[in-house]
């Protein structure tokens, strides 16, 4: 039986970006650069090249941080990480440099180093929103539900207790924290609470595609597909090629028994016979065995090489007819 992969909620925990190159080798460049210095760049885990040697030679945290920002602007995350590491090494109270370095580690998959940095920063600045959110998202990705919830709840509580002026001054809104708490609630099927978190986030950022999509999918999971549909349509008006939203709108149409529309949507990113087969599977799961059989046969007729998958679904359908309680 073909198992349809349902496009689940977007976690936002890991985002697409340039990565810091990982290496455990420290070449001769490092040796020559540090022969007469105690510089270690212990928080840096990227490649070692000539530009990184410049970071070692930087004498003040401020200058190193400025160089890191320039590197980020140029898209050189490896160089930026080295300068942020140097800035933080020179001044452990430079929370912004430490946070930016932790965020780079997190984005590149060095979550252990990122978590270590976040915890260090929070000892100094317990109310630092970006660090609270960052570690909460790491723990969410690790399925550490209890501790993740604690950090993320603290994040939005501090944020909501600040005045509008404070929000503008810090120029930071923890949208990912609202989304993360929604994800946590969906994982335990507490859909009402999940909807609340997504909607709170949308009050802060009404144009967040991720929050809109995840609220819609959460509504679908809770059985309220009628409210989910207009939200998914809104998402697709803004981002027409958002595959997850297209798929979930197909699920909504299947729930509404609009299978022609379901197939049209699935065809946007599937071969026609695959879309028909998947629509048949959705019909079967919805109890419409007659339509399911018809669609499976169409898939077989359209693509003989695909008939093994469709025939497995047809066999499953026969089993369901013989044993309706399964």
PDB file of C-alpha atoms in Angstrom:
ATOM      1  CA  UNK A   1       0.000   0.000   0.000  1.00  0.00           C
ATOM      2  CA  UNK A   2       1.211   3.411  -0.876  1.00  0.00           C
ATOM      3  CA  UNK A   3       1.565   5.468   2.206  1.00  0.00           C
ATOM      4  CA  UNK A   4       0.860   9.080   1.397  1.00  0.00           C
ATOM      5  CA  UNK A   5       3.290  11.427   2.996  1.00  0.00           C
ATOM      6  CA  UNK A   6       1.263  14.196   4.601  1.00  0.00           C
ATOM      7  CA  UNK A   7       3.152  17.440   4.598  1.00  0.00           C
ATOM      8  CA  UNK A   8       3.262  18.187   8.284  1.00  0.00           C
ATOM      9  CA  UNK A   9       3.688  21.504   9.988  1.00  0.00           C
ATOM     10  CA  UNK A  10       6.657  23.649   9.195  1.00  0.00           C
ATOM     11  CA  UNK A  11       8.787  23.796  12.376  1.00  0.00           C
ATOM     12  CA  UNK A  12      10.991  26.715  11.439  1.00  0.00           C
ATOM     13  CA  UNK A  13      13.557  25.188  13.688  1.00  0.00           C
ATOM     14  CA  UNK A  14      16.048  24.743  10.909  1.00  0.00           C
ATOM     15  CA  UNK A  15      16.054  27.204   8.018  1.00  0.00           C
ATOM     16  CA  UNK A  16      17.803  27.145   4.678  1.00  0.00           C
ATOM     17  CA  UNK A  17      20.965  29.220   4.607  1.00  0.00           C
ATOM     18  CA  UNK A  18      24.672  29.178   3.916  1.00  0.00           C
ATOM     19  CA  UNK A  19      26.420  26.867   6.336  1.00  0.00           C
ATOM     20  CA  UNK A  20      29.567  27.113   8.354  1.00  0.00           C
ATOM     21  CA  UNK A  21      31.982  24.565   6.976  1.00  0.00           C
ATOM     22  CA  UNK A  22      32.716  21.951   9.616  1.00  0.00           C
ATOM     23  CA  UNK A  23      36.210  20.595  10.097  1.00  0.00           C
ATOM     24  CA  UNK A  24      38.205  19.023  12.912  1.00  0.00           C
ATOM     25  CA  UNK A  25      41.545  19.778  11.255  1.00  0.00           C
ATOM     26  CA  UNK A  26      43.580  22.830  12.265  1.00  0.00           C
ATOM     27  CA  UNK A  27      46.216  23.395   9.622  1.00  0.00           C
ATOM     28  CA  UNK A  28      49.529  25.140   9.673  1.00  0.00           C
ATOM     29  CA  UNK A  29      47.873  28.521   9.248  1.00  0.00           C
ATOM     30  CA  UNK A  30      46.428  28.266  12.733  1.00  0.00           C
ATOM     31  CA  UNK A  31      49.719  27.141  14.194  1.00  0.00           C
ATOM     32  CA  UNK A  32      51.651  30.059  12.756  1.00  0.00           C
ATOM     33  CA  UNK A  33      48.952  32.526  13.711  1.00  0.00           C
ATOM     34  CA  UNK A  34      48.813  31.430  17.320  1.00  0.00           C
ATOM     35  CA  UNK A  35      52.465  30.678  18.073  1.00  0.00           C
ATOM     36  CA  UNK A  36      52.827  33.980  19.910  1.00  0.00           C
ATOM     37  CA  UNK A  37      49.293  34.269  21.205  1.00  0.00           C
ATOM     38  CA  UNK A  38      46.835  32.671  23.581  1.00  0.00           C
ATOM     39  CA  UNK A  39      44.062  33.056  21.005  1.00  0.00           C
ATOM     40  CA  UNK A  40      42.060  29.839  20.641  1.00  0.00           C
ATOM     41  CA  UNK A  41      38.728  30.816  19.057  1.00  0.00           C
ATOM     42  CA  UNK A  42      37.251  27.964  21.078  1.00  0.00           C
ATOM     43  CA  UNK A  43      33.716  28.787  19.903  1.00  0.00           C
ATOM     44  CA  UNK A  44      34.640  28.624  16.219  1.00  0.00           C
ATOM     45  CA  UNK A  45      34.193  25.369  14.302  1.00  0.00           C
ATOM     46  CA  UNK A  46      34.617  26.362  10.672  1.00  0.00           C
ATOM     47  CA  UNK A  47      37.392  26.072   8.112  1.00  0.00           C
ATOM     48  CA  UNK A  48      40.696  27.807   8.708  1.00  0.00           C
ATOM     49  CA  UNK A  49      41.943  30.123   5.957  1.00  0.00           C
ATOM     50  CA  UNK A  50      43.710  33.441   5.516  1.00  0.00           C
ATOM     51  CA  UNK A  51      40.614  35.484   6.256  1.00  0.00           C
ATOM     52  CA  UNK A  52      40.231  33.656   9.575  1.00  0.00           C
ATOM     53  CA  UNK A  53      43.766  34.608  10.559  1.00  0.00           C
ATOM     54  CA  UNK A  54      42.635  38.233  10.363  1.00  0.00           C
ATOM     55  CA  UNK A  55      40.052  37.513  13.033  1.00  0.00           C
ATOM     56  CA  UNK A  56      42.749  36.196  15.358  1.00  0.00           C
ATOM     57  CA  UNK A  57      44.738  39.398  14.950  1.00  0.00           C
ATOM     58  CA  UNK A  58      41.777  41.633  15.816  1.00  0.00           C
ATOM     59  CA  UNK A  59      42.407  43.366  19.138  1.00  0.00           C
ATOM     60  CA  UNK A  60      38.964  44.570  20.247  1.00  0.00           C
ATOM     61  CA  UNK A  61      35.543  42.974  20.446  1.00  0.00           C
ATOM     62  CA  UNK A  62      33.889  45.943  18.741  1.00  0.00           C
ATOM     63  CA  UNK A  63      36.177  45.831  15.713  1.00  0.00           C
ATOM     64  CA  UNK A  64      35.743  42.066  15.400  1.00  0.00           C
ATOM     65  CA  UNK A  65      31.956  42.386  15.588  1.00  0.00           C
ATOM     66  CA  UNK A  66      31.936  45.054  12.889  1.00  0.00           C
ATOM     67  CA  UNK A  67      34.025  42.809  10.635  1.00  0.00           C
ATOM     68  CA  UNK A  68      31.596  39.952  11.295  1.00  0.00           C
ATOM     69  CA  UNK A  69      28.657  42.105  10.227  1.00  0.00           C
ATOM     70  CA  UNK A  70      30.438  43.044   7.004  1.00  0.00           C
ATOM     71  CA  UNK A  71      31.129  39.382   6.292  1.00  0.00           C
ATOM     72  CA  UNK A  72      27.470  38.519   6.892  1.00  0.00           C
ATOM     73  CA  UNK A  73      26.417  41.281   4.523  1.00  0.00           C
ATOM     74  CA  UNK A  74      28.709  39.723   1.905  1.00  0.00           C
ATOM     75  CA  UNK A  75      27.221  36.278   2.536  1.00  0.00           C
ATOM     76  CA  UNK A  76      30.447  34.840   3.957  1.00  0.00           C
ATOM     77  CA  UNK A  77      29.079  33.027   7.009  1.00  0.00           C
ATOM     78  CA  UNK A  78      32.320  31.151   7.668  1.00  0.00           C
ATOM     79  CA  UNK A  79      34.280  34.389   7.979  1.00  0.00           C
ATOM     80  CA  UNK A  80      31.480  35.991   9.983  1.00  0.00           C
ATOM     81  CA  UNK A  81      31.525  33.103  12.448  1.00  0.00           C
ATOM     82  CA  UNK A  82      35.263  33.515  13.003  1.00  0.00           C
ATOM     83  CA  UNK A  83      34.949  37.232  13.719  1.00  0.00           C
ATOM     84  CA  UNK A  84      31.933  36.721  15.998  1.00  0.00           C
ATOM     85  CA  UNK A  85      33.919  34.049  17.835  1.00  0.00           C
ATOM     86  CA  UNK A  86      36.815  36.476  18.207  1.00  0.00           C
ATOM     87  CA  UNK A  87      34.488  39.276  19.374  1.00  0.00           C
ATOM     88  CA  UNK A  88      32.983  36.992  21.997  1.00  0.00           C
ATOM     89  CA  UNK A  89      36.372  35.652  23.047  1.00  0.00           C
ATOM     90  CA  UNK A  90      37.584  39.206  23.659  1.00  0.00           C
ATOM     91  CA  UNK A  91      34.455  40.191  25.572  1.00  0.00           C
ATOM     92  CA  UNK A  92      32.258  37.492  27.078  1.00  0.00           C
ATOM     93  CA  UNK A  93      29.706  40.183  27.943  1.00  0.00           C
ATOM     94  CA  UNK A  94      29.129  40.911  24.265  1.00  0.00           C
ATOM     95  CA  UNK A  95      25.797  39.100  24.190  1.00  0.00           C
ATOM     96  CA  UNK A  96      24.951  40.144  20.642  1.00  0.00           C
ATOM     97  CA  UNK A  97      28.170  38.666  19.230  1.00  0.00           C
ATOM     98  CA  UNK A  98      27.635  35.487  21.219  1.00  0.00           C
ATOM     99  CA  UNK A  99      24.056  35.209  20.015  1.00  0.00           C
ATOM    100  CA  UNK A 100      24.943  35.743  16.358  1.00  0.00           C
ATOM    101  CA  UNK A 101      27.610  33.057  16.610  1.00  0.00           C
ATOM    102  CA  UNK A 102      25.170  30.657  18.294  1.00  0.00           C
ATOM    103  CA  UNK A 103      22.590  31.336  15.585  1.00  0.00           C
ATOM    104  CA  UNK A 104      25.137  30.564  12.861  1.00  0.00           C
ATOM    105  CA  UNK A 105      26.021  27.294  14.576  1.00  0.00           C
ATOM    106  CA  UNK A 106      22.332  26.437  14.886  1.00  0.00           C
ATOM    107  CA  UNK A 107      21.638  27.122  11.212  1.00  0.00           C
ATOM    108  CA  UNK A 108      24.600  25.013  10.111  1.00  0.00           C
ATOM    109  CA  UNK A 109      23.649  22.056  12.280  1.00  0.00           C
ATOM    110  CA  UNK A 110      26.202  22.539  15.080  1.00  0.00           C
ATOM    111  CA  UNK A 111      23.392  22.386  17.614  1.00  0.00           C
ATOM    112  CA  UNK A 112      25.570  21.215  20.494  1.00  0.00           C
ATOM    113  CA  UNK A 113      27.802  24.259  20.209  1.00  0.00           C
ATOM    114  CA  UNK A 114      24.773  26.508  19.709  1.00  0.00           C
ATOM    115  CA  UNK A 115      23.030  25.167  22.807  1.00  0.00           C
ATOM    116  CA  UNK A 116      26.193  25.604  24.880  1.00  0.00           C
ATOM    117  CA  UNK A 117      26.466  29.233  23.786  1.00  0.00           C
ATOM    118  CA  UNK A 118      22.790  29.971  24.404  1.00  0.00           C
ATOM    119  CA  UNK A 119      22.995  28.594  27.938  1.00  0.00           C
ATOM    120  CA  UNK A 120      26.138  30.633  28.622  1.00  0.00           C
ATOM    121  CA  UNK A 121      24.466  33.802  27.335  1.00  0.00           C
ATOM    122  CA  UNK A 122      21.320  33.218  29.376  1.00  0.00           C
ATOM    123  CA  UNK A 123      23.348  33.016  32.573  1.00  0.00           C
ATOM    124  CA  UNK A 124      24.424  36.586  31.881  1.00  0.00           C
ATOM    125  CA  UNK A 125      21.190  37.854  30.344  1.00  0.00           C
ATOM    126  CA  UNK A 126      18.276  35.629  31.449  1.00  0.00           C
ATOM    127  CA  UNK A 127      15.763  37.751  29.543  1.00  0.00           C
ATOM    128  CA  UNK A 128      17.597  37.799  26.193  1.00  0.00           C
ATOM    129  CA  UNK A 129      14.744  36.924  23.835  1.00  0.00           C
ATOM    130  CA  UNK A 130      16.755  35.645  20.839  1.00  0.00           C
ATOM    131  CA  UNK A 131      18.732  33.230  23.031  1.00  0.00           C
ATOM    132  CA  UNK A 132      15.610  32.017  24.846  1.00  0.00           C
ATOM    133  CA  UNK A 133      13.910  31.389  21.535  1.00  0.00           C
ATOM    134  CA  UNK A 134      17.000  29.804  19.984  1.00  0.00           C
ATOM    135  CA  UNK A 135      17.525  27.209  22.694  1.00  0.00           C
ATOM    136  CA  UNK A 136      13.788  26.530  22.871  1.00  0.00           C
ATOM    137  CA  UNK A 137      13.757  25.664  19.184  1.00  0.00           C
ATOM    138  CA  UNK A 138      16.798  23.408  19.498  1.00  0.00           C
ATOM    139  CA  UNK A 139      15.102  21.507  22.315  1.00  0.00           C
ATOM    140  CA  UNK A 140      11.898  21.313  20.284  1.00  0.00           C
ATOM    141  CA  UNK A 141      13.828  19.711  17.439  1.00  0.00           C
ATOM    142  CA  UNK A 142      15.264  17.235  19.958  1.00  0.00           C
ATOM    143  CA  UNK A 143      11.712  16.462  21.136  1.00  0.00           C
ATOM    144  CA  UNK A 144      12.577  17.700  24.629  1.00  0.00           C
ATOM    145  CA  UNK A 145       8.997  18.838  25.138  1.00  0.00           C
ATOM    146  CA  UNK A 146       9.118  19.973  28.750  1.00  0.00           C
ATOM    147  CA  UNK A 147      12.266  22.097  28.588  1.00  0.00           C
ATOM    148  CA  UNK A 148      11.457  23.442  25.131  1.00  0.00           C
ATOM    149  CA  UNK A 149       8.044  24.612  26.305  1.00  0.00           C
ATOM    150  CA  UNK A 150       9.613  26.278  29.338  1.00  0.00           C
ATOM    151  CA  UNK A 151      12.026  28.360  27.249  1.00  0.00           C
ATOM    152  CA  UNK A 152       9.478  29.249  24.573  1.00  0.00           C
ATOM    153  CA  UNK A 153       6.777  30.246  27.059  1.00  0.00           C
ATOM    154  CA  UNK A 154       9.292  32.450  28.851  1.00  0.00           C
ATOM    155  CA  UNK A 155      10.206  34.008  25.501  1.00  0.00           C
ATOM    156  CA  UNK A 156       6.691  35.088  24.567  1.00  0.00           C
ATOM    157  CA  UNK A 157       5.822  36.056  28.155  1.00  0.00           C
ATOM    158  CA  UNK A 158       8.730  38.507  28.322  1.00  0.00           C
ATOM    159  CA  UNK A 159       7.904  39.777  24.841  1.00  0.00           C
ATOM    160  CA  UNK A 160       4.220  40.332  25.616  1.00  0.00           C
ATOM    161  CA  UNK A 161       5.002  42.088  28.892  1.00  0.00           C
ATOM    162  CA  UNK A 162       7.154  44.637  27.115  1.00  0.00           C
ATOM    163  CA  UNK A 163       5.589  47.806  25.795  1.00  0.00           C
ATOM    164  CA  UNK A 164       5.386  48.549  22.048  1.00  0.00           C
ATOM    165  CA  UNK A 165       8.317  50.938  22.422  1.00  0.00           C
ATOM    166  CA  UNK A 166      10.469  48.142  23.823  1.00  0.00           C
ATOM    167  CA  UNK A 167       9.545  45.936  20.853  1.00  0.00           C
ATOM    168  CA  UNK A 168      10.635  48.586  18.415  1.00  0.00           C
ATOM    169  CA  UNK A 169      13.821  49.370  20.326  1.00  0.00           C
ATOM    170  CA  UNK A 170      14.975  45.751  20.367  1.00  0.00           C
ATOM    171  CA  UNK A 171      13.713  45.184  16.809  1.00  0.00           C
ATOM    172  CA  UNK A 172      13.075  41.537  17.631  1.00  0.00           C
ATOM    173  CA  UNK A 173       9.806  39.659  17.530  1.00  0.00           C
ATOM    174  CA  UNK A 174       9.932  35.970  18.536  1.00  0.00           C
ATOM    175  CA  UNK A 175       7.619  34.680  15.806  1.00  0.00           C
ATOM    176  CA  UNK A 176       9.381  31.309  15.854  1.00  0.00           C
ATOM    177  CA  UNK A 177       8.562  30.945  19.546  1.00  0.00           C
ATOM    178  CA  UNK A 178       4.824  31.336  18.875  1.00  0.00           C
ATOM    179  CA  UNK A 179       5.135  28.851  16.027  1.00  0.00           C
ATOM    180  CA  UNK A 180       7.161  26.430  18.144  1.00  0.00           C
ATOM    181  CA  UNK A 181       4.577  26.460  20.928  1.00  0.00           C
ATOM    182  CA  UNK A 182       1.884  25.802  18.341  1.00  0.00           C
ATOM    183  CA  UNK A 183       3.868  22.816  17.089  1.00  0.00           C
ATOM    184  CA  UNK A 184       4.298  21.502  20.624  1.00  0.00           C
ATOM    185  CA  UNK A 185       0.556  21.722  21.232  1.00  0.00           C
ATOM    186  CA  UNK A 186      -0.240  20.010  17.933  1.00  0.00           C
ATOM    187  CA  UNK A 187       2.102  17.151  18.845  1.00  0.00           C
ATOM    188  CA  UNK A 188      -0.035  16.329  21.869  1.00  0.00           C
ATOM    189  CA  UNK A 189      -3.290  16.982  19.970  1.00  0.00           C
ATOM    190  CA  UNK A 190      -4.115  20.070  22.036  1.00  0.00           C
ATOM    191  CA  UNK A 191      -5.424  21.832  18.956  1.00  0.00           C
ATOM    192  CA  UNK A 192      -7.296  24.579  20.780  1.00  0.00           C
ATOM    193  CA  UNK A 193      -4.083  25.700  22.464  1.00  0.00           C
ATOM    194  CA  UNK A 194      -2.165  25.366  19.196  1.00  0.00           C
ATOM    195  CA  UNK A 195      -4.666  27.636  17.439  1.00  0.00           C
ATOM    196  CA  UNK A 196      -4.231  30.191  20.210  1.00  0.00           C
ATOM    197  CA  UNK A 197      -0.448  30.310  19.824  1.00  0.00           C
ATOM    198  CA  UNK A 198      -0.593  30.590  16.032  1.00  0.00           C
ATOM    199  CA  UNK A 199      -3.163  33.390  16.267  1.00  0.00           C
ATOM    200  CA  UNK A 200      -1.122  35.242  18.879  1.00  0.00           C
ATOM    201  CA  UNK A 201       1.826  35.091  16.514  1.00  0.00           C
ATOM    202  CA  UNK A 202      -0.293  36.359  13.626  1.00  0.00           C
ATOM    203  CA  UNK A 203      -1.298  39.382  15.687  1.00  0.00           C
ATOM    204  CA  UNK A 204       2.393  40.244  15.867  1.00  0.00           C
ATOM    205  CA  UNK A 205       3.115  39.381  12.217  1.00  0.00           C
ATOM    206  CA  UNK A 206      -0.111  39.137  10.178  1.00  0.00           C
ATOM    207  CA  UNK A 207       1.846  38.271   7.032  1.00  0.00           C
ATOM    208  CA  UNK A 208       3.677  35.213   8.362  1.00  0.00           C
ATOM    209  CA  UNK A 209       3.157  32.476   5.768  1.00  0.00           C
ATOM    210  CA  UNK A 210       4.392  29.831   8.190  1.00  0.00           C
ATOM    211  CA  UNK A 211       1.958  30.778  10.948  1.00  0.00           C
ATOM    212  CA  UNK A 212      -0.970  30.981   8.518  1.00  0.00           C
ATOM    213  CA  UNK A 213      -0.140  27.607   7.020  1.00  0.00           C
ATOM    214  CA  UNK A 214       0.390  25.904  10.361  1.00  0.00           C
ATOM    215  CA  UNK A 215      -2.839  27.328  11.774  1.00  0.00           C
ATOM    216  CA  UNK A 216      -4.676  26.022   8.708  1.00  0.00           C
ATOM    217  CA  UNK A 217      -3.149  22.569   9.024  1.00  0.00           C
ATOM    218  CA  UNK A 218      -3.878  22.494  12.752  1.00  0.00           C
ATOM    219  CA  UNK A 219      -7.506  23.389  12.016  1.00  0.00           C
ATOM    220  CA  UNK A 220      -7.598  20.540   9.501  1.00  0.00           C
ATOM    221  CA  UNK A 221      -6.172  18.123  12.066  1.00  0.00           C
ATOM    222  CA  UNK A 222      -8.830  19.183  14.567  1.00  0.00           C
ATOM    223  CA  UNK A 223     -11.546  18.434  12.007  1.00  0.00           C
ATOM    224  CA  UNK A 224     -12.343  22.042  11.146  1.00  0.00           C
ATOM    225  CA  UNK A 225     -11.419  21.845   7.474  1.00  0.00           C
ATOM    226  CA  UNK A 226     -13.954  24.527   6.549  1.00  0.00           C
ATOM    227  CA  UNK A 227     -11.899  27.149   8.403  1.00  0.00           C
ATOM    228  CA  UNK A 228      -8.655  25.645   7.138  1.00  0.00           C
ATOM    229  CA  UNK A 229      -9.575  26.024   3.456  1.00  0.00           C
ATOM    230  CA  UNK A 230      -9.702  29.849   3.181  1.00  0.00           C
ATOM    231  CA  UNK A 231      -6.448  30.140   5.111  1.00  0.00           C
ATOM    232  CA  UNK A 232      -4.701  27.733   2.752  1.00  0.00           C
ATOM    233  CA  UNK A 233      -6.063  29.644  -0.227  1.00  0.00           C
ATOM    234  CA  UNK A 234      -4.719  32.867   1.261  1.00  0.00           C
ATOM    235  CA  UNK A 235      -1.296  31.273   1.723  1.00  0.00           C
ATOM    236  CA  UNK A 236      -1.270  30.159  -1.911  1.00  0.00           C
ATOM    237  CA  UNK A 237      -2.282  33.589  -3.161  1.00  0.00           C
ATOM    238  CA  UNK A 238       0.826  34.932  -1.476  1.00  0.00           C
ATOM    239  CA  UNK A 239       3.106  31.995  -2.314  1.00  0.00           C
ATOM    240  CA  UNK A 240       1.565  29.986  -5.189  1.00  0.00           C
ATOM    241  CA  UNK A 241       4.247  27.279  -5.296  1.00  0.00           C
ATOM    242  CA  UNK A 242       4.183  26.429  -1.577  1.00  0.00           C
ATOM    243  CA  UNK A 243       4.008  22.645  -1.968  1.00  0.00           C
ATOM    244  CA  UNK A 244       2.954  21.898   1.610  1.00  0.00           C
ATOM    245  CA  UNK A 245       0.012  24.258   1.310  1.00  0.00           C
ATOM    246  CA  UNK A 246      -0.978  22.775  -2.068  1.00  0.00           C
ATOM    247  CA  UNK A 247      -0.909  19.273  -0.602  1.00  0.00           C
ATOM    248  CA  UNK A 248      -2.886  20.223   2.461  1.00  0.00           C
ATOM    249  CA  UNK A 249      -5.468  22.028   0.338  1.00  0.00           C
ATOM    250  CA  UNK A 250      -5.761  18.766  -1.607  1.00  0.00           C
ATOM    251  CA  UNK A 251      -6.454  16.991   1.699  1.00  0.00           C
ATOM    252  CA  UNK A 252      -9.158  19.546   2.510  1.00  0.00           C
ATOM    253  CA  UNK A 253     -10.781  19.017  -0.891  1.00  0.00           C
ATOM    254  CA  UNK A 254     -10.700  15.269  -0.362  1.00  0.00           C
ATOM    255  CA  UNK A 255     -12.396  15.734   3.013  1.00  0.00           C
ATOM    256  CA  UNK A 256     -15.060  17.797   1.205  1.00  0.00           C
ATOM    257  CA  UNK A 257     -15.347  14.983  -1.376  1.00  0.00           C
ATOM    258  CA  UNK A 258     -14.192  17.233  -4.205  1.00  0.00           C
ATOM    259  CA  UNK A 259     -11.872  14.615  -5.666  1.00  0.00           C
ATOM    260  CA  UNK A 260     -11.555  16.167  -9.122  1.00  0.00           C
ATOM    261  CA  UNK A 261     -10.100  19.255  -7.461  1.00  0.00           C
ATOM    262  CA  UNK A 262      -7.938  17.057  -5.228  1.00  0.00           C
ATOM    263  CA  UNK A 263      -6.381  15.464  -8.307  1.00  0.00           C
ATOM    264  CA  UNK A 264      -5.840  18.846  -9.984  1.00  0.00           C
ATOM    265  CA  UNK A 265      -3.941  20.092  -6.954  1.00  0.00           C
ATOM    266  CA  UNK A 266      -1.831  16.951  -6.611  1.00  0.00           C
ATOM    267  CA  UNK A 267      -0.904  17.125 -10.294  1.00  0.00           C
ATOM    268  CA  UNK A 268       0.897  20.398  -9.597  1.00  0.00           C
ATOM    269  CA  UNK A 269       3.796  18.429  -8.121  1.00  0.00           C
ATOM    270  CA  UNK A 270       3.059  14.779  -9.009  1.00  0.00           C
ATOM    271  CA  UNK A 271       2.745  12.738 -12.163  1.00  0.00           C
ATOM    272  CA  UNK A 272      -0.933  12.346 -13.188  1.00  0.00           C
ATOM    273  CA  UNK A 273      -1.087   8.633 -12.333  1.00  0.00           C
ATOM    274  CA  UNK A 274       0.466   9.314  -8.924  1.00  0.00           C
ATOM    275  CA  UNK A 275      -2.062  12.056  -8.218  1.00  0.00           C
ATOM    276  CA  UNK A 276      -4.949   9.777  -9.189  1.00  0.00           C
ATOM    277  CA  UNK A 277      -3.601   6.939  -7.049  1.00  0.00           C
ATOM    278  CA  UNK A 278      -3.154   9.216  -4.044  1.00  0.00           C
ATOM    279  CA  UNK A 279      -6.655  10.610  -4.485  1.00  0.00           C
ATOM    280  CA  UNK A 280      -7.872   7.023  -4.536  1.00  0.00           C
ATOM    281  CA  UNK A 281      -6.069   6.346  -1.298  1.00  0.00           C
ATOM    282  CA  UNK A 282      -7.698   9.399   0.291  1.00  0.00           C
ATOM    283  CA  UNK A 283     -11.087   8.212  -0.946  1.00  0.00           C
ATOM    284  CA  UNK A 284     -10.442   4.776   0.554  1.00  0.00           C
ATOM    285  CA  UNK A 285      -9.435   6.277   3.897  1.00  0.00           C
ATOM    286  CA  UNK A 286     -12.611   8.365   3.774  1.00  0.00           C
ATOM    287  CA  UNK A 287     -14.743   5.265   3.294  1.00  0.00           C
ATOM    288  CA  UNK A 288     -15.649   5.811  -0.376  1.00  0.00           C
ATOM    289  CA  UNK A 289     -14.575   2.392  -1.605  1.00  0.00           C
ATOM    290  CA  UNK A 290     -16.381   2.569  -4.949  1.00  0.00           C
ATOM    291  CA  UNK A 291     -14.611   5.787  -5.960  1.00  0.00           C
ATOM    292  CA  UNK A 292     -11.314   4.499  -4.580  1.00  0.00           C
ATOM    293  CA  UNK A 293     -11.491   1.378  -6.753  1.00  0.00           C
ATOM    294  CA  UNK A 294     -12.305   3.500  -9.799  1.00  0.00           C
ATOM    295  CA  UNK A 295      -9.343   5.808  -9.182  1.00  0.00           C
ATOM    296  CA  UNK A 296      -6.909   2.956  -8.544  1.00  0.00           C
ATOM    297  CA  UNK A 297      -7.956   1.383 -11.846  1.00  0.00           C
ATOM    298  CA  UNK A 298      -7.429   4.719 -13.632  1.00  0.00           C
ATOM    299  CA  UNK A 299      -3.919   4.936 -12.194  1.00  0.00           C
ATOM    300  CA  UNK A 300      -3.167   1.404 -13.409  1.00  0.00           C
ATOM    301  CA  UNK A 301      -4.527   2.131 -16.883  1.00  0.00           C
ATOM    302  CA  UNK A 302      -2.553   5.375 -17.235  1.00  0.00           C
ATOM    303  CA  UNK A 303       0.782   3.944 -16.167  1.00  0.00           C
ATOM    304  CA  UNK A 304       1.188   0.166 -16.476  1.00  0.00           C
ATOM    305  CA  UNK A 305       4.677   0.409 -14.961  1.00  0.00           C
ATOM    306  CA  UNK A 306       3.070   1.936 -11.894  1.00  0.00           C
ATOM    307  CA  UNK A 307       0.461  -0.781 -11.469  1.00  0.00           C
ATOM    308  CA  UNK A 308       2.353  -2.586  -8.692  1.00  0.00           C
ATOM    309  CA  UNK A 309       1.723   0.295  -6.296  1.00  0.00           C
ATOM    310  CA  UNK A 310      -1.853   0.792  -7.421  1.00  0.00           C
ATOM    311  CA  UNK A 311      -2.554  -2.946  -7.218  1.00  0.00           C
ATOM    312  CA  UNK A 312      -1.278  -3.005  -3.633  1.00  0.00           C
ATOM    313  CA  UNK A 313      -3.790  -0.290  -2.837  1.00  0.00           C
ATOM    314  CA  UNK A 314      -6.476  -2.266  -4.635  1.00  0.00           C
ATOM    315  CA  UNK A 315      -5.622  -5.313  -2.508  1.00  0.00           C
ATOM    316  CA  UNK A 316      -5.862  -3.184   0.629  1.00  0.00           C
ATOM    317  CA  UNK A 317      -9.266  -2.000  -0.538  1.00  0.00           C
ATOM    318  CA  UNK A 318     -10.436  -5.598  -0.939  1.00  0.00           C
ATOM    319  CA  UNK A 319      -9.232  -6.390   2.583  1.00  0.00           C
ATOM    320  CA  UNK A 320     -11.198  -3.442   3.924  1.00  0.00           C
ATOM    321  CA  UNK A 321     -14.321  -4.689   2.171  1.00  0.00           C
ATOM    322  CA  UNK A 322     -13.876  -8.142   3.681  1.00  0.00           C
ATOM    323  CA  UNK A 323     -12.934  -6.837   7.127  1.00  0.00           C
ATOM    324  CA  UNK A 324     -14.593  -3.413   7.490  1.00  0.00           C
ATOM    325  CA  UNK A 325     -13.531  -3.097  11.158  1.00  0.00           C
ATOM    326  CA  UNK A 326      -9.804  -3.025  10.293  1.00  0.00           C
TER     327      UNK A 326
END
